[in-house]
Amino acid sequence: KQEVTQIPAALSVPEGENLVLNCSFTDSAIYNLQWFRQDPGKGLTSLLLIQSSQREQTSGRLNASLDKSSGRSTLYIAASQPGDSATYLCAVGGATNKLIFGTGTLLAVQP
Amino acid sequence: SQTIHQWPATLVQPVGSPLSLECTVEGTSNPNLYWYRQAAGRGLQLLFYSVGIGQISSEVPQNLSASRPQDRQFILSSKKLLLSDSGFYLCAWSVLRGRNSPLHFGNGTRLTVT
């Protein structure tokens, strides 16, 4: 059974810092890994999707990497801003794009 | 562009009452549709997914059911709510047979069963 873990559960950083969020999964037989952002009381916004054959994806200040063999992914946020404060969730995708989610990392960027 | 709508945004219902949550998608055809639940302190749990009209797969045994009466409409129902049904319900869609298609979520329904 696939299990997804995110560390740390919460993180507080000063504005301008670069930071890394971690995601690990137990079964390497995945089709893709997706990173989402969730603002309080809202739905999820897709940030990046990495296909199983890819090593990384970039969007603006965000860079996500995938090491499928070791069951790990990282989300790197450069030059963090207070607007980046949210919960970040990773999820691994299998057949029919059913996603298994981690419990998220709550990020607070202090101005 | 594609949009997804969920309603209502919040709902307070007594134990034993029925439930109907609706989700519609615009701007795409034949999407995969999903219902997820997010309970306090827990990750998102997939409840149902659908690859076409009338085609529903249940992931977790429970007193909830789902239906897809039209291509872009997905409904989550219950005949009698339990306290444990409280949570944040999210509808999502992706491209049909798109194994590497991002999942797009609605804004969710906050359900409190009292």
Coordinates of N, CA and C in Angstrom, one line a residue:
Chain A
K1 N 0.8 -1.2 0.0 CA 0.0 0.0 0.0 C 0.9 1.2 0.0
Q2 N 0.6 2.2 -0.9 CA 1.4 3.4 -1.0 C 1.2 4.3 0.2
E3 N 2.3 4.8 0.7 CA 2.2 5.8 1.8 C 3.1 7.0 1.5
V4 N 2.5 8.1 1.7 CA 3.3 9.4 1.4 C 3.5 10.2 2.6
T5 N 4.7 10.6 2.9 CA 5.1 11.3 4.1 C 5.7 12.6 3.7
Q6 N 5.3 13.7 4.4 CA 5.9 15.0 4.2 C 6.6 15.5 5.5
I7 N 7.8 16.0 5.3 CA 8.6 16.5 6.4 C 9.2 17.8 6.0
P8 N 9.1 18.9 6.9 CA 8.5 18.9 8.2 C 7.0 19.1 8.1
A9 N 6.3 19.0 9.2 CA 4.9 19.2 9.2 C 4.6 20.7 9.1
A10 N 5.5 21.5 9.7 CA 5.3 23.0 9.7 C 6.7 23.6 9.6
L11 N 6.7 24.8 9.0 CA 8.0 25.5 8.8 C 7.7 27.0 8.8
S12 N 8.6 27.7 9.5 CA 8.5 29.1 9.5 C 9.8 29.7 9.1
V13 N 9.8 30.6 8.1 CA 11.1 31.2 7.7 C 10.9 32.7 7.5
P14 N 12.0 33.4 7.5 CA 11.9 34.9 7.2 C 11.8 35.1 5.7
E15 N 11.2 36.2 5.4 CA 11.1 36.5 3.9 C 12.4 36.6 3.3
G16 N 12.5 36.1 2.0 CA 13.7 36.1 1.3 C 14.5 34.8 1.3
E17 N 14.2 34.0 2.3 CA 15.0 32.7 2.4 C 14.6 31.7 1.3
N18 N 15.6 30.9 0.9 CA 15.3 29.8 0.1 C 15.0 28.6 1.0
L19 N 14.0 27.8 0.5 CA 13.6 26.7 1.4 C 13.3 25.4 0.6
V20 N 13.3 24.3 1.3 CA 13.1 23.0 0.7 C 12.1 22.2 1.5
L21 N 11.0 21.7 0.8 CA 10.0 20.9 1.4 C 10.3 19.4 0.9
N22 N 10.1 18.5 1.8 CA 10.4 17.1 1.4 C 9.1 16.2 1.4
C23 N 9.2 15.3 0.5 CA 8.1 14.3 0.3 C 8.7 12.9 0.0
S24 N 8.3 11.9 0.7 CA 8.8 10.6 0.5 C 7.6 9.6 0.3
F25 N 7.8 8.6 -0.5 CA 6.7 7.6 -0.8 C 7.3 6.2 -0.8
T26 N 6.5 5.2 -0.5 CA 7.0 3.9 -0.2 C 7.1 3.0 -1.4
D27 N 6.2 3.2 -2.4 CA 6.2 2.4 -3.6 C 6.6 3.2 -4.8
S28 N 7.7 2.8 -5.4 CA 8.3 3.6 -6.5 C 7.5 3.4 -7.8
A29 N 6.5 2.5 -7.9 CA 5.8 2.3 -9.1 C 4.7 3.3 -9.3
I30 N 5.1 4.5 -9.7 CA 4.2 5.7 -9.8 C 4.2 6.2 -11.2
Y31 N 3.2 6.8 -11.6 CA 3.1 7.5 -13.0 C 3.6 8.9 -12.9
N32 N 3.3 9.6 -11.8 CA 3.7 11.0 -11.7 C 3.7 11.4 -10.2
L33 N 4.2 12.5 -9.9 CA 4.2 13.1 -8.6 C 3.7 14.6 -8.8
Q34 N 2.8 15.0 -8.0 CA 2.3 16.4 -8.1 C 2.4 17.1 -6.8
W35 N 2.7 18.4 -6.9 CA 2.8 19.3 -5.8 C 1.6 20.3 -5.9
F36 N 1.0 20.5 -4.8 CA -0.2 21.4 -4.7 C 0.0 22.4 -3.6
R37 N -0.7 23.5 -3.7 CA -0.7 24.5 -2.7 C -2.2 24.6 -2.2
Q38 N -2.4 24.7 -0.9 CA -3.7 24.9 -0.3 C -3.7 26.1 0.6
D39 N -4.5 27.1 0.3 CA -4.7 28.2 1.2 C -5.8 27.9 2.2
P40 N -5.8 28.5 3.4 CA -6.8 28.1 4.4 C -8.3 28.1 3.9
G41 N -9.0 27.0 4.1 CA -10.4 27.0 3.8 C -10.7 26.9 2.3
K42 N -9.6 26.7 1.5 CA -9.8 26.7 0.0 C -9.4 25.3 -0.6
G43 N -9.7 25.2 -1.8 CA -9.3 24.0 -2.6 C -7.8 24.0 -2.9
L44 N -7.4 23.0 -3.6 CA -6.0 22.8 -3.9 C -5.7 23.4 -5.3
T45 N -4.5 24.1 -5.4 CA -4.0 24.6 -6.7 C -2.8 23.8 -7.1
S46 N -2.9 23.3 -8.3 CA -1.7 22.5 -8.9 C -0.6 23.4 -9.1
L47 N 0.6 23.0 -8.6 CA 1.8 23.8 -8.8 C 2.7 23.2 -9.9
L48 N 3.1 21.9 -9.7 CA 4.0 21.2 -10.6 C 3.6 19.8 -10.7
L49 N 3.8 19.2 -11.9 CA 3.6 17.8 -12.1 C 4.9 17.2 -12.7
I50 N 5.4 16.2 -12.1 CA 6.6 15.5 -12.6 C 6.3 14.1 -13.1
Q51 N 6.5 13.9 -14.3 CA 6.2 12.5 -14.8 C 7.3 11.6 -14.3
S52 N 6.9 10.3 -14.2 CA 7.9 9.3 -13.6 C 9.2 9.2 -14.4
S53 N 9.2 9.6 -15.7 CA 10.4 9.6 -16.5 C 11.3 10.8 -16.3
Q54 N 10.7 11.8 -15.6 CA 11.4 13.1 -15.5 C 12.1 13.2 -14.2
R55 N 13.1 14.1 -14.1 CA 13.9 14.3 -12.9 C 13.4 15.6 -12.2
E56 N 13.0 16.6 -12.9 CA 12.6 17.8 -12.3 C 11.7 18.6 -13.2
Q57 N 11.0 19.6 -12.5 CA 10.1 20.5 -13.2 C 10.3 21.9 -12.5
T58 N 10.2 23.0 -13.3 CA 10.4 24.3 -12.8 C 9.2 25.2 -13.2
S59 N 8.8 26.0 -12.3 CA 7.8 27.1 -12.6 C 8.1 28.3 -11.8
G60 N 8.6 29.3 -12.4 CA 9.0 30.5 -11.7 C 10.0 30.3 -10.6
R61 N 9.6 30.6 -9.4 CA 10.5 30.4 -8.2 C 10.5 29.0 -7.7
L62 N 9.7 28.1 -8.3 CA 9.5 26.8 -7.8 C 10.3 25.8 -8.6
N63 N 10.9 24.8 -7.9 CA 11.6 23.7 -8.6 C 11.3 22.5 -7.9
A64 N 10.7 21.5 -8.6 CA 10.5 20.2 -7.9 C 11.3 19.1 -8.6
S65 N 11.9 18.3 -7.7 CA 12.7 17.2 -8.2 C 12.1 15.9 -7.8
L66 N 12.5 14.8 -8.6 CA 11.9 13.5 -8.3 C 13.0 12.5 -8.4
D67 N 13.2 11.7 -7.4 CA 14.1 10.5 -7.4 C 13.2 9.3 -7.1
K68 N 12.8 8.7 -8.2 CA 11.8 7.6 -8.1 C 12.4 6.4 -7.4
S69 N 13.6 6.1 -7.7 CA 14.2 4.9 -7.1 C 14.3 5.0 -5.6
S70 N 14.6 6.1 -5.1 CA 14.7 6.3 -3.6 C 13.4 6.7 -3.0
G71 N 12.4 7.0 -3.8 CA 11.1 7.3 -3.3 C 11.0 8.7 -2.6
R72 N 11.7 9.7 -3.3 CA 11.8 11.0 -2.7 C 11.5 12.1 -3.8
S73 N 10.9 13.2 -3.3 CA 10.7 14.4 -4.1 C 11.0 15.6 -3.2
T74 N 11.5 16.7 -3.7 CA 11.7 17.9 -3.0 C 11.0 19.1 -3.8
L75 N 10.5 20.0 -3.1 CA 10.0 21.3 -3.7 C 10.9 22.4 -3.1
Y76 N 11.6 23.0 -4.0 CA 12.5 24.1 -3.7 C 11.8 25.4 -4.0
I77 N 11.7 26.3 -3.0 CA 11.1 27.7 -3.2 C 12.2 28.7 -3.0
A78 N 12.5 29.4 -4.1 CA 13.5 30.5 -4.0 C 13.0 31.8 -3.6
A79 N 13.8 32.5 -2.8 CA 13.4 33.9 -2.4 C 12.0 34.0 -1.9
S80 N 11.7 33.3 -0.8 CA 10.3 33.2 -0.3 C 9.7 34.5 0.0
Q81 N 8.4 34.6 -0.2 CA 7.6 35.8 0.1 C 6.4 35.5 1.0
P82 N 5.9 36.5 1.7 CA 4.8 36.2 2.6 C 3.6 35.6 1.9
G83 N 3.4 35.9 0.6 CA 2.3 35.3 -0.2 C 2.5 33.8 -0.5
D84 N 3.7 33.3 -0.2 CA 3.9 31.9 -0.3 C 3.4 31.1 0.9
S85 N 3.0 31.8 1.9 CA 2.4 31.1 3.1 C 1.2 30.3 2.7
A86 N 1.2 29.0 3.0 CA 0.1 28.1 2.7 C 0.5 26.7 3.1
T87 N -0.4 25.8 2.9 CA 0.0 24.3 3.1 C 0.4 23.8 1.7
Y88 N 1.5 23.1 1.7 CA 2.0 22.4 0.5 C 1.8 20.9 0.6
L89 N 1.2 20.4 -0.4 CA 0.9 18.9 -0.4 C 1.5 18.3 -1.6
C90 N 2.1 17.1 -1.4 CA 2.5 16.3 -2.5 C 1.6 15.1 -2.6
A91 N 1.6 14.6 -3.8 CA 0.7 13.4 -4.1 C 1.3 12.6 -5.2
V92 N 1.2 11.3 -5.1 CA 1.7 10.4 -6.1 C 0.6 9.8 -6.9
G93 N 0.8 9.7 -8.2 CA -0.3 9.3 -9.1 C -0.1 8.0 -9.7
G94 N -1.2 7.2 -9.7 CA -1.1 5.8 -10.3 C -2.1 5.8 -11.5
A95 N -2.6 4.6 -11.7 CA -3.5 4.4 -12.8 C -4.8 5.3 -12.6
T96 N -5.4 5.7 -13.7 CA -6.5 6.6 -13.8 C -6.3 7.9 -13.0
N97 N -5.0 8.2 -12.8 CA -4.6 9.5 -12.1 C -5.2 9.6 -10.7
K98 N -5.5 8.4 -10.0 CA -5.9 8.5 -8.6 C -4.6 8.9 -7.8
L99 N -4.8 9.9 -7.0 CA -3.6 10.4 -6.2 C -3.7 10.0 -4.8
I100 N -2.5 9.7 -4.2 CA -2.3 9.4 -2.8 C -1.6 10.6 -2.3
F101 N -2.2 11.3 -1.3 CA -1.7 12.5 -0.8 C -0.9 12.3 0.5
G102 N 0.1 13.2 0.7 CA 0.7 13.3 2.0 C -0.1 14.3 2.9
T103 N 0.3 14.5 4.1 CA -0.5 15.3 5.0 C -0.1 16.8 5.0
G104 N 0.9 17.1 4.2 CA 1.2 18.5 4.0 C 2.2 19.1 4.9
T105 N 2.8 20.2 4.4 CA 3.7 21.0 5.2 C 3.1 22.4 5.2
L106 N 2.9 22.9 6.5 CA 2.3 24.3 6.6 C 3.5 25.2 6.7
L107 N 3.5 26.1 5.7 CA 4.6 27.1 5.5 C 4.2 28.5 5.9
A108 N 4.9 29.1 6.8 CA 4.7 30.5 7.2 C 5.9 31.3 6.8
V109 N 5.8 32.3 6.0 CA 6.9 33.2 5.6 C 6.7 34.5 6.3
Q110 N 7.6 34.8 7.2 CA 7.4 36.0 8.0 C 8.0 37.3 7.3
P111 N 7.2 38.4 7.3 CA 7.7 39.6 6.6 C 8.8 40.3 7.4
Chain B
S1 N -11.5 28.5 -21.1 CA -10.7 27.8 -20.1 C -11.7 27.0 -19.3
Q2 N -11.0 26.0 -18.6 CA -11.8 25.1 -17.8 C -12.1 25.6 -16.4
T3 N -13.3 25.4 -15.9 CA -13.6 25.8 -14.5 C -14.3 24.7 -13.8
I4 N -14.3 24.7 -12.5 CA -15.0 23.7 -11.7 C -15.7 24.4 -10.6
H5 N -17.0 24.0 -10.4 CA -17.8 24.7 -9.5 C -18.3 23.7 -8.5
Q6 N -18.3 24.0 -7.2 CA -18.8 23.2 -6.1 C -19.7 24.0 -5.3
W7 N -20.8 23.4 -4.8 CA -21.7 24.1 -3.9 C -22.5 23.1 -3.1
P8 N -22.9 23.5 -1.8 CA -22.6 24.8 -1.3 C -21.2 24.9 -0.7
A9 N -20.8 26.1 -0.3 CA -19.4 26.3 0.2 C -19.4 25.7 1.7
T10 N -20.4 26.0 2.4 CA -20.5 25.4 3.8 C -21.9 24.8 4.0
L11 N -21.9 23.9 4.9 CA -23.2 23.2 5.2 C -23.1 22.6 6.6
V12 N -24.2 22.9 7.4 CA -24.3 22.3 8.7 C -25.6 21.5 8.7
Q13 N -25.4 20.2 9.0 CA -26.6 19.2 8.9 C -26.6 18.4 10.2
P14 N -27.8 18.1 10.6 CA -28.0 17.2 11.8 C -27.7 15.7 11.4
V15 N -27.3 15.0 12.4 CA -27.1 13.5 12.2 C -28.4 12.9 11.7
G16 N -28.3 12.0 10.7 CA -29.4 11.3 10.2 C -30.1 12.0 9.0
S17 N -29.7 13.2 8.7 CA -30.3 13.9 7.6 C -29.6 13.5 6.3
P18 N -30.3 13.8 5.2 CA -29.6 13.4 3.9 C -28.6 14.5 3.4
L19 N -27.8 14.1 2.4 CA -26.8 15.0 1.9 C -26.8 15.0 0.4
S20 N -26.6 16.1 -0.2 CA -26.4 16.2 -1.6 C -25.4 17.3 -1.9
L21 N -24.2 17.0 -2.4 CA -23.2 18.0 -2.8 C -23.0 17.9 -4.3
E22 N -23.0 19.0 -5.0 CA -22.9 19.0 -6.4 C -21.6 19.6 -6.9
C23 N -21.1 19.1 -8.0 CA -19.9 19.6 -8.7 C -20.1 19.6 -10.2
T24 N -19.8 20.7 -10.8 CA -19.9 20.7 -12.3 C -18.6 21.3 -12.9
V25 N -18.2 20.8 -14.0 CA -17.0 21.2 -14.7 C -17.4 21.9 -16.0
E26 N -16.8 23.0 -16.4 CA -17.1 23.6 -17.7 C -15.8 23.7 -18.5
G27 N -16.0 23.7 -19.8 CA -14.8 24.0 -20.7 C -14.0 22.7 -21.1
T28 N -14.5 21.6 -20.7 CA -13.8 20.3 -21.1 C -14.9 19.2 -21.3
S29 N -14.5 18.2 -22.0 CA -15.5 17.1 -22.2 C -14.8 15.8 -21.7
N30 N -15.7 14.9 -21.3 CA -15.2 13.6 -20.9 C -14.1 13.6 -19.8
P31 N -14.3 14.4 -18.8 CA -13.2 14.4 -17.8 C -13.3 13.2 -16.9
N32 N -12.1 12.9 -16.2 CA -12.2 12.1 -15.0 C -12.7 13.0 -13.9
L33 N -13.5 12.4 -13.0 CA -14.0 13.2 -11.9 C -13.8 12.5 -10.6
Y34 N -13.5 13.3 -9.6 CA -13.1 12.7 -8.3 C -13.8 13.4 -7.1
W35 N -14.1 12.7 -6.1 CA -14.5 13.2 -4.8 C -13.4 12.9 -3.8
Y36 N -12.9 13.9 -3.1 CA -12.0 13.6 -2.0 C -12.6 14.2 -0.7
R37 N -12.1 13.7 0.4 CA -12.5 14.3 1.7 C -11.2 14.6 2.5
Q38 N -11.2 15.7 3.1 CA -10.1 16.1 4.0 C -10.6 16.3 5.4
A39 N -10.2 15.4 6.3 CA -10.6 15.5 7.7 C -9.5 16.3 8.4
A40 N -9.9 16.9 9.5 CA -9.0 17.7 10.3 C -7.8 16.8 10.7
G41 N -6.6 17.4 10.4 CA -5.4 16.7 10.8 C -5.0 15.5 10.0
R42 N -5.7 15.3 8.9 CA -5.4 14.1 8.1 C -5.3 14.6 6.6
G43 N -4.7 13.7 5.8 CA -4.5 14.0 4.4 C -5.8 13.8 3.6
L44 N -5.7 14.1 2.4 CA -6.9 13.9 1.5 C -7.1 12.4 1.2
Q45 N -8.4 12.0 1.3 CA -8.7 10.6 1.1 C -9.6 10.6 -0.1
L46 N -9.3 9.8 -1.1 CA -10.1 9.6 -2.3 C -11.3 8.8 -1.9
L47 N -12.5 9.3 -2.2 CA -13.8 8.6 -1.9 C -14.3 7.9 -3.2
F48 N -14.4 8.7 -4.3 CA -15.0 8.1 -5.5 C -14.3 8.7 -6.7
Y49 N -14.2 7.9 -7.8 CA -13.8 8.5 -9.0 C -14.7 8.0 -10.2
S50 N -14.7 8.7 -11.3 CA -15.6 8.4 -12.4 C -14.9 8.7 -13.7
V51 N -14.9 7.7 -14.6 CA -14.3 7.9 -15.9 C -15.4 8.1 -17.0
G52 N -16.7 8.1 -16.6 CA -17.7 8.4 -17.6 C -19.1 8.4 -16.9
I53 N -20.1 8.8 -17.7 CA -21.5 8.9 -17.2 C -21.9 7.5 -16.6
G54 N -22.4 7.5 -15.4 CA -22.8 6.3 -14.8 C -21.8 5.3 -14.3
Q55 N -20.5 5.7 -14.5 CA -19.4 4.8 -14.1 C -18.7 5.4 -12.9
I56 N -19.0 4.7 -11.7 CA -18.5 5.2 -10.4 C -17.7 4.1 -9.8
S57 N -16.5 4.4 -9.3 CA -15.7 3.5 -8.5 C -15.6 4.0 -7.1
S58 N -15.8 3.2 -6.1 CA -15.7 3.6 -4.7 C -14.4 3.1 -4.1
E59 N -13.8 4.0 -3.4 CA -12.5 3.7 -2.9 C -12.5 3.3 -1.4
V60 N -13.5 3.8 -0.7 CA -13.6 3.5 0.7 C -15.1 3.2 1.1
P61 N -15.3 2.0 1.8 CA -16.6 1.7 2.2 C -17.2 2.7 3.2
Q62 N -18.4 3.1 3.0 CA -18.9 4.2 3.8 C -20.4 4.3 3.5
N63 N -21.1 5.3 4.2 CA -22.5 5.5 3.9 C -22.7 6.6 2.9
L64 N -21.6 6.9 2.1 CA -21.8 7.9 1.1 C -21.9 7.2 -0.3
S65 N -22.5 7.9 -1.2 CA -22.5 7.4 -2.6 C -22.3 8.5 -3.6
A66 N -22.0 8.2 -4.8 CA -21.7 9.2 -5.8 C -22.5 8.8 -7.1
S67 N -22.8 9.8 -7.9 CA -23.5 9.6 -9.1 C -23.0 10.6 -10.2
R68 N -23.0 10.2 -11.4 CA -22.6 11.1 -12.5 C -23.7 11.0 -13.6
P69 N -24.8 11.8 -13.4 CA -25.9 11.8 -14.3 C -25.6 12.4 -15.7
Q70 N -24.7 13.4 -15.7 CA -24.2 14.0 -17.0 C -22.7 14.0 -17.0
D71 N -22.2 14.2 -18.2 CA -20.8 14.1 -18.5 C -19.9 15.0 -17.5
R72 N -20.4 16.2 -17.2 CA -19.6 17.1 -16.4 C -20.3 17.4 -15.1
Q73 N -21.1 16.5 -14.6 CA -21.8 16.7 -13.3 C -21.5 15.5 -12.4
F74 N -21.1 15.8 -11.2 CA -20.7 14.7 -10.2 C -21.4 15.1 -8.9
I75 N -22.1 14.1 -8.3 CA -22.9 14.4 -7.1 C -22.5 13.4 -6.0
L76 N -22.3 13.9 -4.8 CA -22.0 13.1 -3.7 C -23.2 13.2 -2.8
S77 N -23.7 12.0 -2.3 CA -24.9 11.9 -1.6 C -24.8 11.0 -0.4
S78 N -25.7 11.2 0.6 CA -25.9 10.3 1.7 C -27.4 10.3 2.1
K79 N -27.8 9.1 2.5 CA -29.2 9.0 2.9 C -29.4 9.4 4.4
K80 N -28.3 9.1 5.2 CA -28.3 9.4 6.6 C -26.9 9.8 7.1
L81 N -26.7 11.0 7.4 CA -25.3 11.5 7.8 C -25.0 11.0 9.2
L82 N -23.7 10.7 9.3 CA -23.1 10.4 10.6 C -22.2 11.5 11.1
L83 N -21.9 11.5 12.4 CA -21.0 12.6 12.9 C -19.6 12.5 12.2
S84 N -19.2 11.3 11.9 CA -17.9 11.0 11.2 C -17.8 11.5 9.8
D85 N -19.0 11.9 9.2 CA -19.0 12.4 7.9 C -18.5 13.9 7.8
S86 N -18.4 14.5 8.9 CA -17.9 15.9 8.9 C -16.5 16.0 8.3
G87 N -16.3 17.1 7.5 CA -15.0 17.3 6.9 C -15.1 18.2 5.7
F88 N -14.0 18.3 5.0 CA -13.9 19.2 3.9 C -13.9 18.4 2.6
Y89 N -15.0 18.5 1.8 CA -15.2 17.7 0.6 C -14.7 18.5 -0.6
L90 N -13.9 17.8 -1.4 CA -13.3 18.5 -2.6 C -13.6 17.6 -3.8
C91 N -14.1 18.3 -4.8 CA -14.3 17.7 -6.2 C -13.1 18.1 -7.0
A92 N -12.7 17.2 -7.9 CA -11.6 17.5 -8.8 C -11.8 16.8 -10.2
W93 N -11.1 17.3 -11.2 CA -11.2 16.7 -12.5 C -9.8 16.6 -13.1
S94 N -9.7 15.7 -14.1 CA -8.5 15.6 -14.9 C -8.9 15.2 -16.3
V95 N -7.9 15.3 -17.2 CA -8.2 14.9 -18.6 C -8.5 13.4 -18.6
L96 N -9.5 12.9 -19.3 CA -9.8 11.5 -19.4 C -8.5 10.7 -19.9
R97 N -8.3 9.7 -19.2 CA -7.1 8.8 -19.5 C -5.8 9.6 -19.5
G98 N -5.8 10.7 -18.8 CA -4.6 11.5 -18.7 C -3.8 11.1 -17.5
R99 N -3.0 10.1 -17.6 CA -2.2 9.6 -16.5 C -1.3 10.7 -16.0
N100 N -0.9 11.5 -16.9 CA 0.0 12.6 -16.5 C -0.6 14.0 -16.7
S101 N -1.9 14.0 -16.3 CA -2.6 15.3 -16.3 C -2.8 15.8 -14.9
P102 N -2.5 17.1 -14.7 CA -2.7 17.6 -13.4 C -4.2 17.5 -12.9
L103 N -4.4 17.4 -11.6 CA -5.7 17.4 -11.0 C -6.1 18.8 -10.7
H104 N -7.3 19.2 -11.1 CA -7.8 20.5 -10.8 C -8.9 20.4 -9.8
F105 N -8.8 21.2 -8.7 CA -9.8 21.1 -7.6 C -10.7 22.3 -7.6
G106 N -12.0 22.0 -7.1 CA -12.9 23.0 -6.8 C -12.5 23.7 -5.4
N107 N -13.3 24.6 -5.0 CA -13.1 25.3 -3.7 C -13.5 24.6 -2.5
G108 N -14.2 23.5 -2.7 CA -14.6 22.6 -1.5 C -15.9 23.0 -0.8
T109 N -16.4 22.0 -0.1 CA -17.6 22.2 0.8 C -17.2 21.8 2.2
R110 N -17.4 22.7 3.1 CA -17.1 22.4 4.5 C -18.4 21.9 5.1
L111 N -18.4 20.6 5.5 CA -19.6 20.0 6.0 C -19.4 19.7 7.5
T112 N -20.3 20.2 8.3 CA -20.3 19.9 9.8 C -21.6 19.2 10.1
V113 N -21.5 18.0 10.6 CA -22.6 17.2 11.1 C -22.8 17.3 12.6
T114 N -23.9 17.8 13.0 CA -24.1 18.1 14.5 C -25.1 17.1 15.1

